[in-house]
């Protein structure tokens, strides 16, 4: 008997900070990868981990039955799928595309219908957990789209994250991610108000952070950014300018539904104030600077003798 044929590689488009961590975990789990990225350095890094590299997205489409996208926003996903040099002309019935970025749910549903016309399934599977959890394989994934396609790629998803939730039809994964991100953004906006207020009232910022992180006010957003704020370190994490799509998405959904949610609206106001003041390159902890300016204080560790 001849040797069994090797399985076709999994396509992976977008191997930057988040995508690179996910791709490495797929390689560790034994999935052969064919990767593409416009950033040559990112592509070289994943090649050193054992991935095959492609010269274009069309090359990925030609050899891969499963294709994962980890791209920054809806516009980039649209270009990769339907642009002049995009995937669609090379796609064939039976392929499954998994979009792991944060893409607008309306576009997701349109893309699913479009690709379904040629027999291709388009799953929205946005992930939550930042680059550290992408690296250790503990991401949460919220998946929308065809149920059978979801079960077909579930082994891939299990290699990418530790918590996988099938949310229903196309776009539902993205809607779940928007709700999740909004809760995260609200907690970050609350941190941005409360820590400057604590300092204004004469409280020790470091002790206040310790009390919250071990008390009932604890949240993932607070735990992530409060230590960075104390160090005046606003660099690590997703820049606010890139995260603006989350605020725009929830605002659009509320307008479409004719609903006003005051807490969400207030958090969006703080977020936009930070962007208007030129803080788009900072992480979400940078929103603290908006309220520091209003209250005339700075949140930082006190040098102790």
CSV table of C-alpha atoms in Angstrom, one decimal:
chain,number,residue,atom,x,y,z
A,1,UNK,CA,0.0,0.0,0.0
A,2,UNK,CA,1.1,3.5,-0.7
A,3,UNK,CA,1.7,6.1,1.9
A,4,UNK,CA,-1.5,8.0,2.9
A,5,UNK,CA,-1.9,11.5,1.4
A,6,UNK,CA,-1.0,14.4,3.7
A,7,UNK,CA,-4.0,16.5,4.6
A,8,UNK,CA,-4.3,19.8,2.7
A,9,UNK,CA,-2.9,22.8,4.6
A,10,UNK,CA,-5.2,25.2,6.5
A,11,UNK,CA,-5.1,28.7,5.0
A,12,UNK,CA,-4.3,31.5,7.4
A,13,UNK,CA,-4.5,35.1,6.3
A,14,UNK,CA,-3.3,37.7,8.8
A,15,UNK,CA,-0.5,36.4,11.1
A,16,UNK,CA,0.2,39.6,13.1
A,17,UNK,CA,0.1,39.9,16.9
A,18,UNK,CA,-3.2,38.0,17.4
A,19,UNK,CA,-3.1,35.9,14.3
A,20,UNK,CA,0.5,34.8,14.8
A,21,UNK,CA,-0.3,33.4,18.3
A,22,UNK,CA,-3.4,31.5,16.9
A,23,UNK,CA,-1.4,30.2,14.0
A,24,UNK,CA,1.4,28.9,16.2
A,25,UNK,CA,-1.2,26.9,18.3
A,26,UNK,CA,-2.6,25.4,15.2
A,27,UNK,CA,0.9,24.2,14.2
A,28,UNK,CA,1.5,22.8,17.6
A,29,UNK,CA,-1.8,20.9,17.3
A,30,UNK,CA,-0.5,19.3,14.1
A,31,UNK,CA,-2.4,21.3,11.5
A,32,UNK,CA,-0.3,22.1,8.5
A,33,UNK,CA,-0.6,25.8,7.6
A,34,UNK,CA,-0.3,27.9,4.5
A,35,UNK,CA,0.0,31.5,5.7
A,36,UNK,CA,-0.2,34.9,4.0
A,37,UNK,CA,0.3,38.4,5.3
A,38,UNK,CA,1.1,41.7,3.8
A,39,UNK,CA,3.7,42.2,6.5
A,40,UNK,CA,6.8,40.3,5.4
A,41,UNK,CA,8.3,40.1,9.0
A,42,UNK,CA,5.1,38.5,10.4
A,43,UNK,CA,5.2,36.0,7.5
A,44,UNK,CA,8.8,35.1,8.2
A,45,UNK,CA,8.1,34.6,11.9
A,46,UNK,CA,5.4,32.1,11.2
A,47,UNK,CA,7.5,30.4,8.6
A,48,UNK,CA,10.2,29.8,11.2
A,49,UNK,CA,7.5,28.0,13.2
A,50,UNK,CA,6.9,25.6,10.4
A,51,UNK,CA,4.2,27.2,8.2
A,52,UNK,CA,4.3,27.2,4.5
A,53,UNK,CA,4.0,30.7,3.1
A,54,UNK,CA,1.9,32.0,0.1
A,55,UNK,CA,2.6,34.8,-2.2
A,56,UNK,CA,-1.0,36.0,-2.4
A,57,UNK,CA,-4.5,35.3,-1.0
A,58,UNK,CA,-5.5,33.6,-4.3
A,59,UNK,CA,-2.7,31.1,-3.8
A,60,UNK,CA,-4.2,30.3,-0.4
A,61,UNK,CA,-7.6,29.8,-1.9
A,62,UNK,CA,-6.2,27.4,-4.6
A,63,UNK,CA,-4.7,24.9,-2.1
A,64,UNK,CA,-6.7,25.2,1.1
A,65,UNK,CA,-10.1,23.7,2.0
A,66,UNK,CA,-10.3,25.7,5.2
A,67,UNK,CA,-9.2,29.3,5.3
A,68,UNK,CA,-8.9,31.4,8.5
A,69,UNK,CA,-9.0,35.2,8.4
A,70,UNK,CA,-7.6,37.3,11.3
A,71,UNK,CA,-7.8,40.8,9.8
A,72,UNK,CA,-8.2,44.3,11.4
A,73,UNK,CA,-11.7,45.4,10.2
A,74,UNK,CA,-14.6,45.0,7.8
A,75,UNK,CA,-12.9,47.0,5.0
A,76,UNK,CA,-9.9,44.7,4.9
A,77,UNK,CA,-12.1,41.5,5.1
A,78,UNK,CA,-14.2,42.8,2.2
A,79,UNK,CA,-11.0,43.5,0.1
A,80,UNK,CA,-9.6,40.1,0.9
A,81,UNK,CA,-12.8,38.3,0.0
A,82,UNK,CA,-14.1,40.4,-2.9
A,83,UNK,CA,-11.4,42.7,-4.1
A,84,UNK,CA,-9.7,42.7,-7.5
A,85,UNK,CA,-7.2,40.2,-6.2
A,86,UNK,CA,-9.4,38.6,-3.6
A,87,UNK,CA,-10.4,35.1,-2.7
A,88,UNK,CA,-13.8,34.7,-4.4
A,89,UNK,CA,-12.7,34.0,-8.0
A,90,UNK,CA,-10.5,31.1,-6.8
A,91,UNK,CA,-13.0,29.6,-4.4
A,92,UNK,CA,-14.9,26.4,-5.0
A,93,UNK,CA,-17.8,24.5,-3.5
A,94,UNK,CA,-17.1,22.9,-0.1
A,95,UNK,CA,-14.6,25.3,1.2
A,96,UNK,CA,-15.1,27.0,4.6
A,97,UNK,CA,-13.9,30.4,5.5
A,98,UNK,CA,-13.6,31.3,9.2
A,99,UNK,CA,-13.5,35.0,10.0
A,100,UNK,CA,-11.9,35.4,13.4
A,101,UNK,CA,-11.7,39.2,13.4
A,102,UNK,CA,-14.3,41.7,14.5
A,103,UNK,CA,-16.4,42.4,11.4
A,104,UNK,CA,-19.7,44.2,11.1
A,105,UNK,CA,-22.6,41.6,11.4
A,106,UNK,CA,-24.5,43.2,8.4
A,107,UNK,CA,-21.4,42.7,6.2
A,108,UNK,CA,-21.0,39.2,7.6
A,109,UNK,CA,-24.5,38.2,6.6
A,110,UNK,CA,-24.1,39.7,3.1
A,111,UNK,CA,-20.8,37.9,2.6
A,112,UNK,CA,-22.3,34.6,3.8
A,113,UNK,CA,-25.1,34.9,1.2
A,114,UNK,CA,-22.7,35.9,-1.5
A,115,UNK,CA,-20.2,33.1,-0.9
A,116,UNK,CA,-23.1,30.6,-0.4
A,117,UNK,CA,-24.0,31.2,-4.0
A,118,UNK,CA,-20.8,29.3,-5.0
A,119,UNK,CA,-21.1,26.7,-2.3
A,120,UNK,CA,-18.7,28.2,0.2
A,121,UNK,CA,-19.6,28.5,3.9
A,122,UNK,CA,-18.6,31.7,5.7
A,123,UNK,CA,-18.4,31.4,9.4
A,124,UNK,CA,-18.0,34.4,11.7
A,125,UNK,CA,-15.9,33.3,14.7
A,126,UNK,CA,-14.6,36.4,16.4
A,127,UNK,CA,-12.3,35.8,19.3
A,128,UNK,CA,-11.9,37.5,22.7
A,129,UNK,CA,-8.9,37.5,25.0
A,130,UNK,CA,-6.1,39.7,23.6
A,131,UNK,CA,-2.7,38.6,22.3
A,132,UNK,CA,-1.6,36.8,25.6
A,133,UNK,CA,-4.6,34.4,25.3
A,134,UNK,CA,-4.1,34.0,21.6
A,135,UNK,CA,-0.5,32.8,22.4
A,136,UNK,CA,-1.5,30.3,25.1
A,137,UNK,CA,-4.6,29.0,23.2
A,138,UNK,CA,-7.2,30.1,25.8
A,139,UNK,CA,-9.2,32.5,23.6
A,140,UNK,CA,-13.0,32.6,23.7
A,141,UNK,CA,-14.6,32.2,20.3
A,142,UNK,CA,-18.2,33.1,19.4
A,143,UNK,CA,-19.3,31.4,16.2
A,144,UNK,CA,-22.1,32.2,13.8
A,145,UNK,CA,-23.1,30.5,10.5
A,146,UNK,CA,-24.1,27.1,9.1
A,147,UNK,CA,-24.2,24.5,11.9
A,148,UNK,CA,-22.7,21.7,9.8
A,149,UNK,CA,-19.8,23.9,8.8
A,150,UNK,CA,-19.2,24.7,12.4
A,151,UNK,CA,-19.0,21.1,13.4
A,152,UNK,CA,-16.7,20.4,10.4
A,153,UNK,CA,-14.1,23.0,11.7
A,154,UNK,CA,-14.7,22.4,15.4
A,155,UNK,CA,-11.3,20.6,15.8
A,156,UNK,CA,-9.6,23.7,14.4
A,157,UNK,CA,-11.5,26.0,16.7
A,158,UNK,CA,-10.6,23.8,19.7
A,159,UNK,CA,-6.9,24.3,18.9
A,160,UNK,CA,-7.4,28.1,18.8
A,161,UNK,CA,-9.3,28.6,22.0
A,162,UNK,CA,-10.5,27.0,25.2
A,163,UNK,CA,-14.1,28.3,25.2
A,164,UNK,CA,-16.1,27.8,21.9
A,165,UNK,CA,-19.7,29.0,21.7
A,166,UNK,CA,-21.9,28.3,18.7
A,167,UNK,CA,-24.3,31.3,18.7
A,168,UNK,CA,-26.6,30.4,15.7
A,169,UNK,CA,-27.0,31.9,12.3
A,170,UNK,CA,-24.6,34.0,10.3
A,171,UNK,CA,-23.7,37.3,12.0
A,172,UNK,CA,-24.6,36.0,15.5
A,173,UNK,CA,-21.0,35.4,16.4
A,174,UNK,CA,-20.2,39.0,15.5
A,175,UNK,CA,-23.2,40.3,17.5
A,176,UNK,CA,-22.0,38.3,20.5
A,177,UNK,CA,-18.6,39.8,20.2
A,178,UNK,CA,-20.0,43.3,20.0
A,179,UNK,CA,-22.0,42.7,23.3
A,180,UNK,CA,-18.8,41.3,24.9
A,181,UNK,CA,-16.6,44.2,23.7
A,182,UNK,CA,-19.2,46.8,24.9
A,183,UNK,CA,-19.2,45.3,28.4
A,184,UNK,CA,-15.4,45.5,28.3
A,185,UNK,CA,-15.4,49.1,27.0
A,186,UNK,CA,-17.9,50.1,29.7
A,187,UNK,CA,-15.6,48.7,32.4
A,188,UNK,CA,-12.6,50.6,30.9
A,189,UNK,CA,-14.6,53.8,30.8
A,190,UNK,CA,-15.6,53.4,34.4
A,191,UNK,CA,-12.0,52.8,35.4
A,192,UNK,CA,-11.1,56.1,33.5
A,193,UNK,CA,-13.6,58.0,35.7
A,194,UNK,CA,-13.1,56.3,39.1
A,195,UNK,CA,-9.4,56.2,39.5
A,196,UNK,CA,-8.9,59.9,38.9
A,197,UNK,CA,-11.8,60.5,41.3
A,198,UNK,CA,-10.2,58.4,44.0
A,199,UNK,CA,-7.0,60.4,43.7
A,200,UNK,CA,-9.0,63.6,43.8
A,201,UNK,CA,-10.5,62.5,47.0
A,202,UNK,CA,-7.1,61.8,48.5
A,203,UNK,CA,-6.9,58.0,48.2
A,204,UNK,CA,-3.7,56.2,47.4
A,205,UNK,CA,-4.1,55.0,43.8
A,206,UNK,CA,-2.1,51.8,44.1
A,207,UNK,CA,-3.9,50.7,47.3
A,208,UNK,CA,-7.2,51.6,45.6
A,209,UNK,CA,-6.3,49.4,42.6
A,210,UNK,CA,-5.4,46.5,44.9
A,211,UNK,CA,-8.7,46.8,46.8
A,212,UNK,CA,-10.8,46.8,43.6
A,213,UNK,CA,-8.8,43.9,42.0
A,214,UNK,CA,-9.6,41.8,45.1
A,215,UNK,CA,-13.0,43.2,45.8
A,216,UNK,CA,-16.5,43.3,44.2
A,217,UNK,CA,-15.5,46.1,41.8
A,218,UNK,CA,-13.1,43.7,40.0
A,219,UNK,CA,-13.4,43.3,36.2
A,220,UNK,CA,-11.3,42.1,33.3
A,221,UNK,CA,-10.9,45.6,32.0
A,222,UNK,CA,-9.8,46.9,35.4
A,223,UNK,CA,-7.4,44.0,36.0
A,224,UNK,CA,-5.9,44.6,32.5
A,225,UNK,CA,-5.4,48.3,32.5
A,226,UNK,CA,-5.2,49.6,36.1
A,227,UNK,CA,-1.7,48.3,36.7
A,228,UNK,CA,-0.6,49.9,33.4
A,229,UNK,CA,-2.2,53.2,34.3
A,230,UNK,CA,-0.3,53.2,37.6
A,231,UNK,CA,2.9,52.9,35.6
A,232,UNK,CA,1.8,55.6,33.1
A,233,UNK,CA,2.2,52.9,30.5
A,234,UNK,CA,-0.4,53.4,27.8
A,235,UNK,CA,1.3,51.4,25.0
A,236,UNK,CA,0.5,47.7,25.5
A,237,UNK,CA,-2.8,46.5,24.1
A,238,UNK,CA,-5.1,47.4,21.2
A,239,UNK,CA,-4.9,51.1,20.2
A,240,UNK,CA,-8.1,53.0,20.7
A,241,UNK,CA,-8.1,54.1,17.1
A,242,UNK,CA,-8.3,50.5,15.9
A,243,UNK,CA,-11.0,49.7,18.5
A,244,UNK,CA,-13.3,52.5,17.4
A,245,UNK,CA,-15.2,50.0,15.2
A,246,UNK,CA,-16.6,48.5,18.4
A,247,UNK,CA,-18.1,51.8,19.5
A,248,UNK,CA,-19.4,52.6,16.1
A,249,UNK,CA,-21.0,49.1,15.8
A,250,UNK,CA,-22.9,49.2,19.0
A,251,UNK,CA,-24.0,52.8,18.4
A,252,UNK,CA,-25.3,51.8,15.0
A,253,UNK,CA,-27.2,48.8,16.4
A,254,UNK,CA,-28.8,51.0,19.1
A,255,UNK,CA,-29.9,53.5,16.4
A,256,UNK,CA,-31.3,50.8,14.2
A,257,UNK,CA,-33.2,49.2,17.1
A,258,UNK,CA,-34.4,52.6,18.3
A,259,UNK,CA,-33.0,52.0,21.8
A,260,UNK,CA,-31.1,54.3,24.1
A,261,UNK,CA,-28.8,52.7,26.6
A,262,UNK,CA,-27.4,55.5,28.9
A,263,UNK,CA,-24.4,53.6,30.3
A,264,UNK,CA,-23.3,52.5,26.8
A,265,UNK,CA,-23.8,56.0,25.5
A,266,UNK,CA,-21.7,57.5,28.3
A,267,UNK,CA,-18.9,55.0,27.8
A,268,UNK,CA,-18.9,55.8,24.1
A,269,UNK,CA,-18.7,59.5,25.0
A,270,UNK,CA,-15.5,59.0,27.0
A,271,UNK,CA,-14.0,56.8,24.3
A,272,UNK,CA,-14.7,59.5,21.6
A,273,UNK,CA,-13.4,62.2,23.9
A,274,UNK,CA,-10.1,60.4,24.1
A,275,UNK,CA,-9.9,60.0,20.3
A,276,UNK,CA,-10.8,63.7,19.8
A,277,UNK,CA,-8.0,64.6,22.1
A,278,UNK,CA,-5.4,62.7,20.0
A,279,UNK,CA,-5.1,59.6,22.1
A,280,UNK,CA,-5.9,57.1,19.4
A,281,UNK,CA,-2.5,55.5,19.6
A,282,UNK,CA,-3.0,54.7,23.3
A,283,UNK,CA,-4.6,51.6,24.8
A,284,UNK,CA,-8.0,51.8,26.5
A,285,UNK,CA,-6.3,52.7,29.8
A,286,UNK,CA,-5.5,56.0,28.1
A,287,UNK,CA,-9.1,57.1,28.6
A,288,UNK,CA,-8.0,57.8,32.2
A,289,UNK,CA,-6.2,60.9,30.9
A,290,UNK,CA,-9.5,62.4,29.8
A,291,UNK,CA,-10.8,62.5,33.4
A,292,UNK,CA,-7.4,63.3,34.9
A,293,UNK,CA,-7.5,66.5,32.9
A,294,UNK,CA,-11.1,67.3,34.1
A,295,UNK,CA,-10.3,66.5,37.8
A,296,UNK,CA,-6.8,68.0,37.8
A,297,UNK,CA,-5.0,64.9,39.0
A,298,UNK,CA,-2.7,62.1,37.8
A,299,UNK,CA,-3.1,58.4,38.7
A,300,UNK,CA,0.3,56.9,39.5
A,301,UNK,CA,2.2,54.9,42.0
A,302,UNK,CA,3.5,56.9,45.0
A,303,UNK,CA,7.2,56.5,45.6
A,304,UNK,CA,7.6,55.0,49.0
A,305,UNK,CA,10.7,55.5,51.1
